[in-house]
mmCIF file of C-alpha atoms and ligand atoms in Angstrom:
data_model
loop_
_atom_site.group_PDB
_atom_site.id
_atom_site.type_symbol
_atom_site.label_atom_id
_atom_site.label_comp_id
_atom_site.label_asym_id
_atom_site.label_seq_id
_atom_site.Cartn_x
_atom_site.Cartn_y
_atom_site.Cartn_z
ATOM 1 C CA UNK A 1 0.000 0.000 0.000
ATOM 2 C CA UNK A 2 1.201 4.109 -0.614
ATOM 3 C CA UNK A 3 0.576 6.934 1.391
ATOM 4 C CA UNK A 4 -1.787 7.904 -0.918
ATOM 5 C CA UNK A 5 -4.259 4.964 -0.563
ATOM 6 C CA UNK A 6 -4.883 6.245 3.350
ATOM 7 C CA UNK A 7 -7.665 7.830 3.780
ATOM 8 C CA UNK A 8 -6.771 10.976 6.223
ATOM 9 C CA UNK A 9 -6.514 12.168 8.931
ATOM 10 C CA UNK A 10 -3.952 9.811 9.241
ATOM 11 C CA UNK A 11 -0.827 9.300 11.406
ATOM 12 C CA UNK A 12 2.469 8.583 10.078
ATOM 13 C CA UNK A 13 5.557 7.248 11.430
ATOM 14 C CA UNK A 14 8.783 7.509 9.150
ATOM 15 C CA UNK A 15 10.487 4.262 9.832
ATOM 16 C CA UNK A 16 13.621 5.508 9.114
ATOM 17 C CA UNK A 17 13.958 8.309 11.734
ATOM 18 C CA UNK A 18 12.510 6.359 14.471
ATOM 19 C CA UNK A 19 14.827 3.423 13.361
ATOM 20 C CA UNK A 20 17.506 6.414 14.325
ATOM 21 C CA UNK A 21 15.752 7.666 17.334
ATOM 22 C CA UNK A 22 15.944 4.168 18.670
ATOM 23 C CA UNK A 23 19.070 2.916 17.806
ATOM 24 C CA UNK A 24 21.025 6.679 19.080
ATOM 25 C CA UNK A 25 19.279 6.228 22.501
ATOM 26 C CA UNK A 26 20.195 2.429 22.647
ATOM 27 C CA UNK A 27 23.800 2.806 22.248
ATOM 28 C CA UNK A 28 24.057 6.245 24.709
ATOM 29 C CA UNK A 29 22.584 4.189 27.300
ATOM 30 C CA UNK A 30 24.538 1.562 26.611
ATOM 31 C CA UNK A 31 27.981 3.719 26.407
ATOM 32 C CA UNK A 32 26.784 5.019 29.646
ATOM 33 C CA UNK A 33 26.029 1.773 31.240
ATOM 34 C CA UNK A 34 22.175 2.916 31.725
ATOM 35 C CA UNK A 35 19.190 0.610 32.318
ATOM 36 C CA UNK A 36 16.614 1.558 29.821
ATOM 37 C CA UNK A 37 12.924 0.813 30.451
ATOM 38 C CA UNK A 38 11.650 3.272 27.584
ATOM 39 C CA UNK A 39 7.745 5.134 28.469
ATOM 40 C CA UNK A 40 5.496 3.343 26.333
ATOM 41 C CA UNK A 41 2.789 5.995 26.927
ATOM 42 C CA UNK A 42 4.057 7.633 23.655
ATOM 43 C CA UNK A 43 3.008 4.646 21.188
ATOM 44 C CA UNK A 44 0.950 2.117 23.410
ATOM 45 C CA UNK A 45 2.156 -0.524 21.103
ATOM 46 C CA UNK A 46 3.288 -3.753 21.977
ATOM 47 C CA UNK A 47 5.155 -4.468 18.897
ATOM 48 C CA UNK A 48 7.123 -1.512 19.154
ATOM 49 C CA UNK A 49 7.786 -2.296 23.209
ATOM 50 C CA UNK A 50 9.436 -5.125 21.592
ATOM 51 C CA UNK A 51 11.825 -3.489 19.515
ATOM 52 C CA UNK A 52 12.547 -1.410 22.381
ATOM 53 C CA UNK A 53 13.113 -4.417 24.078
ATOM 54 C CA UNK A 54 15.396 -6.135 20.766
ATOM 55 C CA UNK A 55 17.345 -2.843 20.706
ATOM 56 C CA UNK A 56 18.423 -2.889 24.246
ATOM 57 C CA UNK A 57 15.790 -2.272 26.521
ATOM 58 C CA UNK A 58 15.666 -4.032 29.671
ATOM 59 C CA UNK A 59 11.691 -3.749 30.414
ATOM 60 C CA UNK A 60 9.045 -1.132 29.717
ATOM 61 C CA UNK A 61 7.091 1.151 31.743
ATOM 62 C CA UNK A 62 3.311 1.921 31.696
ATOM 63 C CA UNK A 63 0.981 4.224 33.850
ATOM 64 C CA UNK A 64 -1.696 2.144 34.497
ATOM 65 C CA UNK A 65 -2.893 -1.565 35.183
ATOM 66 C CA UNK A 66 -4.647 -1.710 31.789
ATOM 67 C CA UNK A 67 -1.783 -0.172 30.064
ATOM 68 C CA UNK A 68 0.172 -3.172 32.000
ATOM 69 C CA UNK A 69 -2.228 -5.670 30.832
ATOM 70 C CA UNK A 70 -2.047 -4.865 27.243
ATOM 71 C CA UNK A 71 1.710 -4.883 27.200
ATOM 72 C CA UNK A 72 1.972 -8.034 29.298
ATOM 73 C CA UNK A 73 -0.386 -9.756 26.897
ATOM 74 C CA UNK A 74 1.475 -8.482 23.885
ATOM 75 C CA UNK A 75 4.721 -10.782 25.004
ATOM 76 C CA UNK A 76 6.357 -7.820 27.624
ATOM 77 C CA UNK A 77 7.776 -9.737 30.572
ATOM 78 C CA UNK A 78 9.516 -6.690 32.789
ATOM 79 C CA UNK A 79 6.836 -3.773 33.516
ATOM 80 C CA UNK A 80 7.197 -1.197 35.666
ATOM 81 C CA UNK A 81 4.018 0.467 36.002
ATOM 82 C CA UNK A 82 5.321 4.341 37.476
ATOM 83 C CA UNK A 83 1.744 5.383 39.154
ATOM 84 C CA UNK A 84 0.862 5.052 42.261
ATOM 85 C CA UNK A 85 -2.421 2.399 42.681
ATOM 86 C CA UNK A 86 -3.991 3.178 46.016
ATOM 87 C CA UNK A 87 -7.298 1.297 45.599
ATOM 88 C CA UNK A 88 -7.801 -2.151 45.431
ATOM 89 C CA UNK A 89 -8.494 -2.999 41.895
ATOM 90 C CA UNK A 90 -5.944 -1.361 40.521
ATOM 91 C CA UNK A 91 -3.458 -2.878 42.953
ATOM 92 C CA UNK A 92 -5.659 -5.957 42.244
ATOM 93 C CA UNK A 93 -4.707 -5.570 38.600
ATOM 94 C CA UNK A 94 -1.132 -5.033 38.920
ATOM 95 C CA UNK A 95 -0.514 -8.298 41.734
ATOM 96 C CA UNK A 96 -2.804 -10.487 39.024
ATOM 97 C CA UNK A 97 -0.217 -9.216 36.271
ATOM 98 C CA UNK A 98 2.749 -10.118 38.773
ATOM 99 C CA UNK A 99 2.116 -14.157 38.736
ATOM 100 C CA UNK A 100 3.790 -14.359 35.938
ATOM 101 C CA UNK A 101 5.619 -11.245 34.882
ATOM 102 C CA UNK A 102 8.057 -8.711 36.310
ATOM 103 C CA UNK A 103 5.702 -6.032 37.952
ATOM 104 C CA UNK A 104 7.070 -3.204 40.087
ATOM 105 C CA UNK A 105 5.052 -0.239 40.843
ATOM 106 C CA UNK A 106 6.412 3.568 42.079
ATOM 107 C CA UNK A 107 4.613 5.044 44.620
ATOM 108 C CA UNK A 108 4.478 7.670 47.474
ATOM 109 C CA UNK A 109 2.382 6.788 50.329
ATOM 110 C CA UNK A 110 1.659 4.000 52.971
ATOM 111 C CA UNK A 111 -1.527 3.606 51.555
ATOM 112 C CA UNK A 112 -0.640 2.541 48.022
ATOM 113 C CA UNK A 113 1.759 0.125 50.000
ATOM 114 C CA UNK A 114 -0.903 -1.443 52.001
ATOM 115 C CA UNK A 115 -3.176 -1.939 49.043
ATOM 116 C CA UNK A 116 -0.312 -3.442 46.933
ATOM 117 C CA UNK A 117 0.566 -5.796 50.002
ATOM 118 C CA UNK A 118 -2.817 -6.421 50.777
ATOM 119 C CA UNK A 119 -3.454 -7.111 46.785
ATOM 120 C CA UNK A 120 0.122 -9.218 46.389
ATOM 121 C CA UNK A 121 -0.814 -11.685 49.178
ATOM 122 C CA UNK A 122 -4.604 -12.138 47.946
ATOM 123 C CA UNK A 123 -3.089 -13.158 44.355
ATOM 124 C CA UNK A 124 -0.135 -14.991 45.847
ATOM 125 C CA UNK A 125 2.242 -13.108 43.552
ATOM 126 C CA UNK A 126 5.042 -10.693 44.716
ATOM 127 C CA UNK A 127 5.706 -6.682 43.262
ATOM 128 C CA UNK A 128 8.666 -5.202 42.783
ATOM 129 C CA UNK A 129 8.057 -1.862 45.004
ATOM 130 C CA UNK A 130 10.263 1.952 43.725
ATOM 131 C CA UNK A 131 9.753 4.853 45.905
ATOM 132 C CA UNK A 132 8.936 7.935 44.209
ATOM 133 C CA UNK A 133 11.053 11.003 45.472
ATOM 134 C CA UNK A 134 10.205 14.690 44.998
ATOM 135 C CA UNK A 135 13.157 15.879 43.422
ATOM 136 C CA UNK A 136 11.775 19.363 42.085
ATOM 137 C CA UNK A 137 8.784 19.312 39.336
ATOM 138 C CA UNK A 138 6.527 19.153 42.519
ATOM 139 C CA UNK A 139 3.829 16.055 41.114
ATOM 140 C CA UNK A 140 4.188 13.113 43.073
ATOM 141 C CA UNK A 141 7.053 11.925 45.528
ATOM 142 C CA UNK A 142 8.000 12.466 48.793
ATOM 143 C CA UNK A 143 10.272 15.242 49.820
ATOM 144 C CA UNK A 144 12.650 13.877 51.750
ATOM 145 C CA UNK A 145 15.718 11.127 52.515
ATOM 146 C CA UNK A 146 14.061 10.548 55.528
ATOM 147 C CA UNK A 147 10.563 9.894 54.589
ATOM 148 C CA UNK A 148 11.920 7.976 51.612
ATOM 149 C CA UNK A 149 13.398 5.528 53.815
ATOM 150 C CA UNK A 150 10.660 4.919 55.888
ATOM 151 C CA UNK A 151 8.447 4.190 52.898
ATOM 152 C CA UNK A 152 10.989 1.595 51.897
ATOM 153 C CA UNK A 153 10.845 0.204 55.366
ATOM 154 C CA UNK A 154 7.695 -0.342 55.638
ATOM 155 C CA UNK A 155 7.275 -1.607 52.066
ATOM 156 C CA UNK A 156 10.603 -4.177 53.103
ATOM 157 C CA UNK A 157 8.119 -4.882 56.198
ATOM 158 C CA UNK A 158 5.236 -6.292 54.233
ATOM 159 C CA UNK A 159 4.353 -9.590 52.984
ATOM 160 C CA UNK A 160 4.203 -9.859 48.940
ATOM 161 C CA UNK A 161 6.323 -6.931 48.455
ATOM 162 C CA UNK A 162 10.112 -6.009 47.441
ATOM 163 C CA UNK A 163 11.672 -2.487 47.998
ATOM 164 C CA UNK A 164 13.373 -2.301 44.501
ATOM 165 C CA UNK A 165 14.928 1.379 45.240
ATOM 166 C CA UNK A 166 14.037 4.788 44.026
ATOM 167 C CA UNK A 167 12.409 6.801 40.869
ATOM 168 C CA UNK A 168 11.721 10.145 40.216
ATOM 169 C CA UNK A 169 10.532 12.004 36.734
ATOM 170 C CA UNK A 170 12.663 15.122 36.357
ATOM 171 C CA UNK A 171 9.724 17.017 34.410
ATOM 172 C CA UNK A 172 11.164 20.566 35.096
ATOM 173 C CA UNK A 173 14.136 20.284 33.556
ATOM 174 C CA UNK A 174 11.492 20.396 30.642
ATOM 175 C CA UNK A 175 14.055 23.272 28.937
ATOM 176 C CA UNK A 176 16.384 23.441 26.276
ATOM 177 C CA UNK A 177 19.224 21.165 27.186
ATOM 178 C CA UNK A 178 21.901 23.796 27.748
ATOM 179 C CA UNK A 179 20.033 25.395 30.345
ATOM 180 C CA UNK A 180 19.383 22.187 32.200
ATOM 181 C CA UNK A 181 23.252 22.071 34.062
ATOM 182 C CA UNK A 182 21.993 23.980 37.532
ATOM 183 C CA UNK A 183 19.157 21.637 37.622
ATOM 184 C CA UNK A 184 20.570 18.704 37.009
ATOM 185 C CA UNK A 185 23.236 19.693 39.778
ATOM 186 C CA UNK A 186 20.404 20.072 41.964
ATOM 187 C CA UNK A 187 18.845 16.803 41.359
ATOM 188 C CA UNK A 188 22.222 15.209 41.773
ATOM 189 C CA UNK A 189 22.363 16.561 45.317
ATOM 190 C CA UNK A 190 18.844 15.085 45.675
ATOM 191 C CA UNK A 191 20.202 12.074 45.184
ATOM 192 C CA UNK A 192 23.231 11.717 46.697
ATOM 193 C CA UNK A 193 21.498 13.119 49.972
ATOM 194 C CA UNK A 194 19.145 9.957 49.292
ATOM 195 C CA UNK A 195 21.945 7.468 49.002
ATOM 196 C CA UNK A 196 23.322 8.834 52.522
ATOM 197 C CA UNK A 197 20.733 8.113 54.336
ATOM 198 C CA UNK A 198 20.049 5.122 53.320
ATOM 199 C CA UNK A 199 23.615 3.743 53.293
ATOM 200 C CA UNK A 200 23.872 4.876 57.491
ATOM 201 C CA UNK A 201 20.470 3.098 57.950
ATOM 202 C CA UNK A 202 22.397 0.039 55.242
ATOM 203 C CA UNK A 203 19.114 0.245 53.369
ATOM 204 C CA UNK A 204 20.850 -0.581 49.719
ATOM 205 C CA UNK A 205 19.239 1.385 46.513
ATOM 206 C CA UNK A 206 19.280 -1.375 44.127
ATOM 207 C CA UNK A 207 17.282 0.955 40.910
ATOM 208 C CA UNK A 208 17.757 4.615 40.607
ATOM 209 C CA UNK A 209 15.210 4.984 37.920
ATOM 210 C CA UNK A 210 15.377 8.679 36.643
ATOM 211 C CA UNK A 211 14.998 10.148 33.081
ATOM 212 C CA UNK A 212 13.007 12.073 30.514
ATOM 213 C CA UNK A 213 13.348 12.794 27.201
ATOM 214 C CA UNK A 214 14.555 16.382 27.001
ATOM 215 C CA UNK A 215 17.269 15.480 29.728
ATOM 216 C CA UNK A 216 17.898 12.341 27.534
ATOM 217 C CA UNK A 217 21.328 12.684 26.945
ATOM 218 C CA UNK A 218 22.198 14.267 29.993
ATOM 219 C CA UNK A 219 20.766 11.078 32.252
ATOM 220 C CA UNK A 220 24.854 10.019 32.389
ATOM 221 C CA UNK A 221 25.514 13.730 34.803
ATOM 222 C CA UNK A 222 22.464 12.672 37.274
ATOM 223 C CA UNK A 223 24.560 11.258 39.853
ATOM 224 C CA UNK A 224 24.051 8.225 41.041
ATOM 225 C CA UNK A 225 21.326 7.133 38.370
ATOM 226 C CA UNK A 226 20.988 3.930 36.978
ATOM 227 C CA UNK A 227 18.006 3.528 34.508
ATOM 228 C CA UNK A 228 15.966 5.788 32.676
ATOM 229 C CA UNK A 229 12.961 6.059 31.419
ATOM 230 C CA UNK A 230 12.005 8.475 28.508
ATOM 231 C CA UNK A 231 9.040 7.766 26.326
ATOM 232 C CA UNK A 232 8.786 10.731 23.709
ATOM 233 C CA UNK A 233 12.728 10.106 22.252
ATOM 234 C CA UNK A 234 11.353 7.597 19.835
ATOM 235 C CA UNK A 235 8.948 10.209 17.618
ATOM 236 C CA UNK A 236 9.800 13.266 19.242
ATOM 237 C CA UNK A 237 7.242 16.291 18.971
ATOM 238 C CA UNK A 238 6.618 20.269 18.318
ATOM 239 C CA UNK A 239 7.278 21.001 22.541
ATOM 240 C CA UNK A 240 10.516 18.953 21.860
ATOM 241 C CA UNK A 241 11.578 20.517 18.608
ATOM 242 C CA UNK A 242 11.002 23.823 20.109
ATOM 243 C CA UNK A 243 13.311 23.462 22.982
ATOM 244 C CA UNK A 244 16.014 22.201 20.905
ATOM 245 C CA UNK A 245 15.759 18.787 22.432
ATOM 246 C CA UNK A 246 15.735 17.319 18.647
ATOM 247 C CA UNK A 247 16.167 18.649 15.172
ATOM 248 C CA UNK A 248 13.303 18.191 12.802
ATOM 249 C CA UNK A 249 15.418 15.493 10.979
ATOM 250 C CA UNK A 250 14.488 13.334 14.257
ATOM 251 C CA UNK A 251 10.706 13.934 13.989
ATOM 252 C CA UNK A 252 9.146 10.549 13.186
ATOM 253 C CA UNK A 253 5.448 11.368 13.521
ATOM 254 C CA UNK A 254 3.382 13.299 11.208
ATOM 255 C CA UNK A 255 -0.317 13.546 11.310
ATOM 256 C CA UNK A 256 -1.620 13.323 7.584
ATOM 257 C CA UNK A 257 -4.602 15.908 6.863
ATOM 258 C CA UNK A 258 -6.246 17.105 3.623
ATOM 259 C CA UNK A 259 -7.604 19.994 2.857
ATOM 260 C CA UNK A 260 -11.126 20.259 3.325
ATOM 261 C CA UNK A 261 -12.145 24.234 2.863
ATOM 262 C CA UNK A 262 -10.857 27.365 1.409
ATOM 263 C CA UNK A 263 -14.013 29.463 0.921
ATOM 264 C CA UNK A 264 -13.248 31.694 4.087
ATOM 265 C CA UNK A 265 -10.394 34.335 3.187
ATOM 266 C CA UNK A 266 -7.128 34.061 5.358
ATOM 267 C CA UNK A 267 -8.036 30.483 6.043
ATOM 268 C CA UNK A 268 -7.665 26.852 4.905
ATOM 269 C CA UNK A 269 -9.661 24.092 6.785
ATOM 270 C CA UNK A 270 -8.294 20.797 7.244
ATOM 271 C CA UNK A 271 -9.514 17.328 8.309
ATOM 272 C CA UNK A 272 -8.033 17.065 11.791
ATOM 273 C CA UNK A 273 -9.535 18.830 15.016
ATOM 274 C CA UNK A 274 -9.435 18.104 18.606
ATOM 275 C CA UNK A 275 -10.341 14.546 17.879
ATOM 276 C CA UNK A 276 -6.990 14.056 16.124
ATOM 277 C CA UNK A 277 -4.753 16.663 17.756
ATOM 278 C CA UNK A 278 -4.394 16.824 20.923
ATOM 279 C CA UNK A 279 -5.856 20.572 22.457
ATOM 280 C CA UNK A 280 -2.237 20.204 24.199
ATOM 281 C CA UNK A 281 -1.429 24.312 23.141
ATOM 282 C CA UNK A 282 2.140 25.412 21.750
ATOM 283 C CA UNK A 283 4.774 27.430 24.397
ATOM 284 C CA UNK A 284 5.827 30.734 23.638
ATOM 285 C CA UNK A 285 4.150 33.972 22.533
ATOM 286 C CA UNK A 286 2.106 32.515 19.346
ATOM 287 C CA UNK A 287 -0.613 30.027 20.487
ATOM 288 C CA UNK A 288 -0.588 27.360 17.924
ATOM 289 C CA UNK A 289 -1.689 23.194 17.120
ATOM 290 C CA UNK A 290 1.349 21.687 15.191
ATOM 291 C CA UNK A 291 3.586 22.770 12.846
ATOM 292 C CA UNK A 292 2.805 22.781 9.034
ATOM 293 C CA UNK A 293 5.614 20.985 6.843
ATOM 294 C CA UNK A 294 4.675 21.799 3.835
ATOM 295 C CA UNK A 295 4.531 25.959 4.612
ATOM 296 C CA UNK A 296 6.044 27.515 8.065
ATOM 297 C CA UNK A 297 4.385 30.506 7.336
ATOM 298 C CA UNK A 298 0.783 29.377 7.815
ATOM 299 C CA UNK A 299 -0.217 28.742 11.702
ATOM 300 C CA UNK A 300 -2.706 26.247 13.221
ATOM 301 C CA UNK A 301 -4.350 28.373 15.406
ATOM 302 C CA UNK A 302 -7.724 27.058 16.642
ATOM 303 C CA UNK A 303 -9.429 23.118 16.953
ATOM 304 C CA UNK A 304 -12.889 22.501 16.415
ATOM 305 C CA UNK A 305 -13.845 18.980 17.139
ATOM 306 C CA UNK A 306 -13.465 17.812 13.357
ATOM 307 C CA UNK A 307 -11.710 20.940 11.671
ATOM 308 C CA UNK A 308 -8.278 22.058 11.805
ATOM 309 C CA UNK A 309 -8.334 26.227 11.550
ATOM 310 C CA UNK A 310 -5.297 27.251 9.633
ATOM 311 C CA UNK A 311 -4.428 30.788 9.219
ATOM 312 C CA UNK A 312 -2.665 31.688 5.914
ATOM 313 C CA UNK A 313 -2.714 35.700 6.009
ATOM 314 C CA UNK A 314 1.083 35.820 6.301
ATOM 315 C CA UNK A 315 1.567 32.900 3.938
ATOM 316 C CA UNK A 316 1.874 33.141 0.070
ATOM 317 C CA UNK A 317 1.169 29.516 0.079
ATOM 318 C CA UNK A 318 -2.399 28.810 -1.932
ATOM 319 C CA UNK A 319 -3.669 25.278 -0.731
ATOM 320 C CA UNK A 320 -5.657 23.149 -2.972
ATOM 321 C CA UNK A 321 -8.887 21.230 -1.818
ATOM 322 C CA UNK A 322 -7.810 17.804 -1.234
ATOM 323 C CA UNK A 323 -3.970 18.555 -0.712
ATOM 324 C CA UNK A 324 -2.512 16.420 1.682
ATOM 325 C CA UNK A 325 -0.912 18.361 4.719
ATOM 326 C CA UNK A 326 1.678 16.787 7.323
ATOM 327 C CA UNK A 327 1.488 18.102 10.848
ATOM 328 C CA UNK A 328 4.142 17.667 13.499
ATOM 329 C CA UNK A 329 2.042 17.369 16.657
ATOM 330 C CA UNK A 330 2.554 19.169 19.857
ATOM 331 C CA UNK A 331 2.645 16.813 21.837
ATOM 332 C CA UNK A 332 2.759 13.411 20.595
ATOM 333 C CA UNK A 333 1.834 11.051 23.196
ATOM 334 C CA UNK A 334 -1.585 12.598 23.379
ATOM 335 C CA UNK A 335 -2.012 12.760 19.807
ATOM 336 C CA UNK A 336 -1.545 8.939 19.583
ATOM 337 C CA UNK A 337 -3.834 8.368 21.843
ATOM 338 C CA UNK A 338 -6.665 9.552 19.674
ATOM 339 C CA UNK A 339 -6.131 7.208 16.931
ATOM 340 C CA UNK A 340 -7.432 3.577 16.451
ATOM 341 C CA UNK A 341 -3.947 2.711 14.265
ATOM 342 C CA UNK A 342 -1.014 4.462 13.178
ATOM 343 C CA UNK A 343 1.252 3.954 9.968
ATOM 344 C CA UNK A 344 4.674 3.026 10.091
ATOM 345 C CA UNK A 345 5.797 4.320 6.833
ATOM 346 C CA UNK A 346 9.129 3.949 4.670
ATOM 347 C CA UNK A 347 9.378 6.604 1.339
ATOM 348 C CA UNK A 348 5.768 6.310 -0.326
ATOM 349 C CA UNK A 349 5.240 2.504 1.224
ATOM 350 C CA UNK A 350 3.519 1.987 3.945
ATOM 351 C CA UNK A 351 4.831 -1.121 5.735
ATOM 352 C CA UNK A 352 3.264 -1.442 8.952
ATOM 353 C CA UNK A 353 0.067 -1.162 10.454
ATOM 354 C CA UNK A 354 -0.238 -0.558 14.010
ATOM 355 C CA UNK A 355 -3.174 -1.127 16.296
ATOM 356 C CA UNK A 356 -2.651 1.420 18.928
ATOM 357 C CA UNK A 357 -3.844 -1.527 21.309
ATOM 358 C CA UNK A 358 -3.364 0.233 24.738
ATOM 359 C CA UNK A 359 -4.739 3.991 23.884
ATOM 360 C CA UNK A 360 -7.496 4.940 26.186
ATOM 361 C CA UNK A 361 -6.267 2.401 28.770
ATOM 362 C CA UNK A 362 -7.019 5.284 31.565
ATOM 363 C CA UNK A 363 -8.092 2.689 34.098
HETATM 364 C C1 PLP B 401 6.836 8.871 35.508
HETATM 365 C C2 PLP B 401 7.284 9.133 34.110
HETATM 366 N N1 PLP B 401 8.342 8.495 33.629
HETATM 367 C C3 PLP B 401 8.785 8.691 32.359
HETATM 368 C C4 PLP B 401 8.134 9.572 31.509
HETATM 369 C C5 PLP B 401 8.602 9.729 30.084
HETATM 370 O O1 PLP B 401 9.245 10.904 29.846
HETATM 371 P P1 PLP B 401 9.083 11.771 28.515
HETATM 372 O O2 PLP B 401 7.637 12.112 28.370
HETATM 373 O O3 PLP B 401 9.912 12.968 28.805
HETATM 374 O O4 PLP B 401 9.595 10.986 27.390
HETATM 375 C C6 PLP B 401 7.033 10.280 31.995
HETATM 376 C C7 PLP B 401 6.335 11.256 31.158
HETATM 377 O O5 PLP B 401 5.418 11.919 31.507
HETATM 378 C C8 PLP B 401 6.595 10.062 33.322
HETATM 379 O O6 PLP B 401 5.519 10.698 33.831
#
C-alpha cells in the first residue's frame, strides 16, 4: 500500500527516523552503562515495546494496570508500572499481572503500600516496590531522605512486596538542554542526599530509575542514576523541537490531513480537530496546534472537534482542496492516543500497520 491509498486524517511514522531515534538512545545508554525501560505511553504498542526491548531495553514502563495488561499480553515480561495504585483494583490488577511477569510499581504513600501488600498476598504473587522522590517538578514523591526511607521500610516490612529502590521524573528540567546544568546539579544533590541516608540506615538502593526525554542525553551527569525512562525520544514532537531537544530530521510522527475548505479568506480548513490533535497548546508567545511541513508561514491556530483552523494571512502559500498536509504534533503522546492505528511508513510505502492496542487504557 502508498501513502496515498490512506484515507486521512492519518498518522504517520517515518520508519527511518525512528529506526535512528531508537538505535542513538540504545547505544548512549549503553555507552553510559544505563538501564533503559523506555515510556510506552508515547506509542501504546506492543510491537514496538518489543523493539525497544530487541534494541536494548531491559523492560518497559506503563501508567496504568490496563496499560500493563495490554503490554503483558502483547509478550512484555519486565513492567514497571510508574503510578501510584492506592485502591484495590488497581493494585488488584497489577498483583494479578505479577504471577507471571516482572511487575514493580512507584509510589508515594503508605496507603498505596498497604493496598499493593494487601493485593500481592490475595493473588499470591510478589511486586517489585520503587519509591517515588520529589526531586523538584513538585507532582508526586515524597520530599525527603528521611521519609523515603521509611516508605521503603515499611514496604521491606510487608508480605508480597520487594523495595526495589528509588524513581523520580525530572519534568522541570522540561528546557532546552543547555540550560538544564543547575538543575541537574540540583537533582544530583537530591540524590546523593538519598543514598546517605540510606547507606547509614544500610538500606541498599538497588534501581535509581530517573529520566526524561529532554534530559535524555544528559541522564549520564544525574549522579548516582541507573536507569531511565524516557518515552517521547522515539517520535519526538513540536514542545521537543522547540526546545532544541531534537532537530526536525528526528521527527518521526506526522499527522496526515487534507484539505477540506478554502471558501473563508485568510483560512484553509483541514480534516483534523481536537479529535486528532491533541488541544495540548504550543509554548511561547504565538498560540498554535502543530507545525505545518509543507509551509512555516501558515499557523494552526484554533481546533474545532473535526476541523483544523489554519491561518494563511502571512503565507503566500495557496492550498488546494484535497492537498494532503503533514502536521508535526505538539505533543505526541496525546495525539496517539486519539487514533485507532497508526502507519509506520518507509518513502511512499507503507509497511506497517499498528493497532494502537493500549490507547485509552485510563483505568
Ligand atoms: C513517571 C514518568 N516516567 C517517564 C516519563 C517519560 O518521559 P518523557 O515524556 O519525557 O519521554 C514520563 C512522562 O510523563 C513520566 O511521567
Amino acid at each position: 500500500m502508498t501513502i496515498d491509498e490512506l484515507e486521512t486524517p492519518a498518522v504517520l511514522v517515518d520508519l527511518d527516523v525512528m529506526e535512528r531515534n531508537l538505535a542513538r538512545l540504545a547505544s548512549y545508554a549503553k555507552k553510559h552503562r544505563l538501564t533503559l525501560r523506555p515510556h510506552t505511553k508515547t506509542h501504546k504498542i506492543p510491537e514496538l515495546a518489543k523493539r525497544q526491548i530487541d534494541s536494548g531495553a531491559k523492560g518497559v514502563t506503563v501508567a496504568k494496570p490496563g496499560e500493563a495488561r495490554v503490554m503483558a499480553e502483547g509478550g512484555l515480561g519486565d513492567i514497571m508500572i510508574a503510578y501510584p495504585l492506592v485502591t484495590p483494583p488497581k493494585a488488584r490488577a497489577a498483583a494479578e499481572l505479577a504471577r507471571d511477569r516482572a511487575i514493580c510499581v512507584s509510589l508515594d504513600s503508605a496507603e498505596a503500600l498497604e493496598a499493593l501488600s494487601q493485593a500481592a498476598v490475595a493473588a499470591g504473587s510478589r511486586i517489585g516496590v520503587l519509591v517515588e522522590i520529589d526531586v523538584g517538578f513538585h507532582r508526586c514523591g515524597v520530599g525527603s531522605p528521611e521519609q523515603a526511607l521509611s516508605l521503603a521500610r515499611h514496604a521491606m516490612g510487608l508480605k508480597g512486596l520487594e523495595f526495589r529502590g528509588l524513581m523520580f521524573y525530572p519534568g522541570h528540567l522540561g528546557k532546552p538542554p543547555g540550560e538544564q546544568t543547575a538543575g541537574i546539579a540540583d537533582v544530583s544533590r537530591c540524590l546523593a542526599a538519598h543514598y546517605e541516608t540510606f547507606q547509614k540506615a544500610q538500606v541498599e538502593i538497588p534501581v535509581m530509575s530517573g529520566g526524561s526525554t529532554a534530559t535524555a542525553y544528559r541522564s549520564h551527569e544525574f549522579s548516582g542514576v541507573n536507569e531511565i525512562r524516557p518515552g517521547m525520544y522515539l517520535f519526538n514532537d513540536r514542545n521537543l523541537l522547540s526546545l532544541g531537544v531534537c532537530s526536525p530530521e528526528d521527527c518521526a510522527l506526522h499527522v496526515m490531513v487534507s484539505v477540506v475548505s478554502t471558501a473563508v479568506p485568510g483560512r484553509t480548513i483541514v480534516d483534523g480537530g481536537s479529535k486528532t490533535f491533541s488541544s495540548d497548546r504550543s509554548k511561547g508567545e504565538k498560540v498554535t496546534y502543530g507545525l505545518i511541513r509543507e509551509d512555516s508561514h501558515t499557523d494552526f491556530i484554533a481546533l474545532s472537534e473535526e476541523h483544523g483552523h489554519l491561518d494563511t494571512t502571512h503565507s503566500d502559500r495557496k492550498f488546494q482542496i484535497g492537498e494532503r498536509l503533514h502536521i508535526l504534533p505538539n505533543h505526541v503522546c496525546v495525539t496517539v492516543n486519539m487514533h485507532d492505528q497508526i502507519y509506520g511508513v518507509r518513502g511512499n510505502t507503507v509497511e506497517k500497520v499498528w493497532q494502537v492496542k493500549a490507547r485509552g487504557k485510563v483505568q
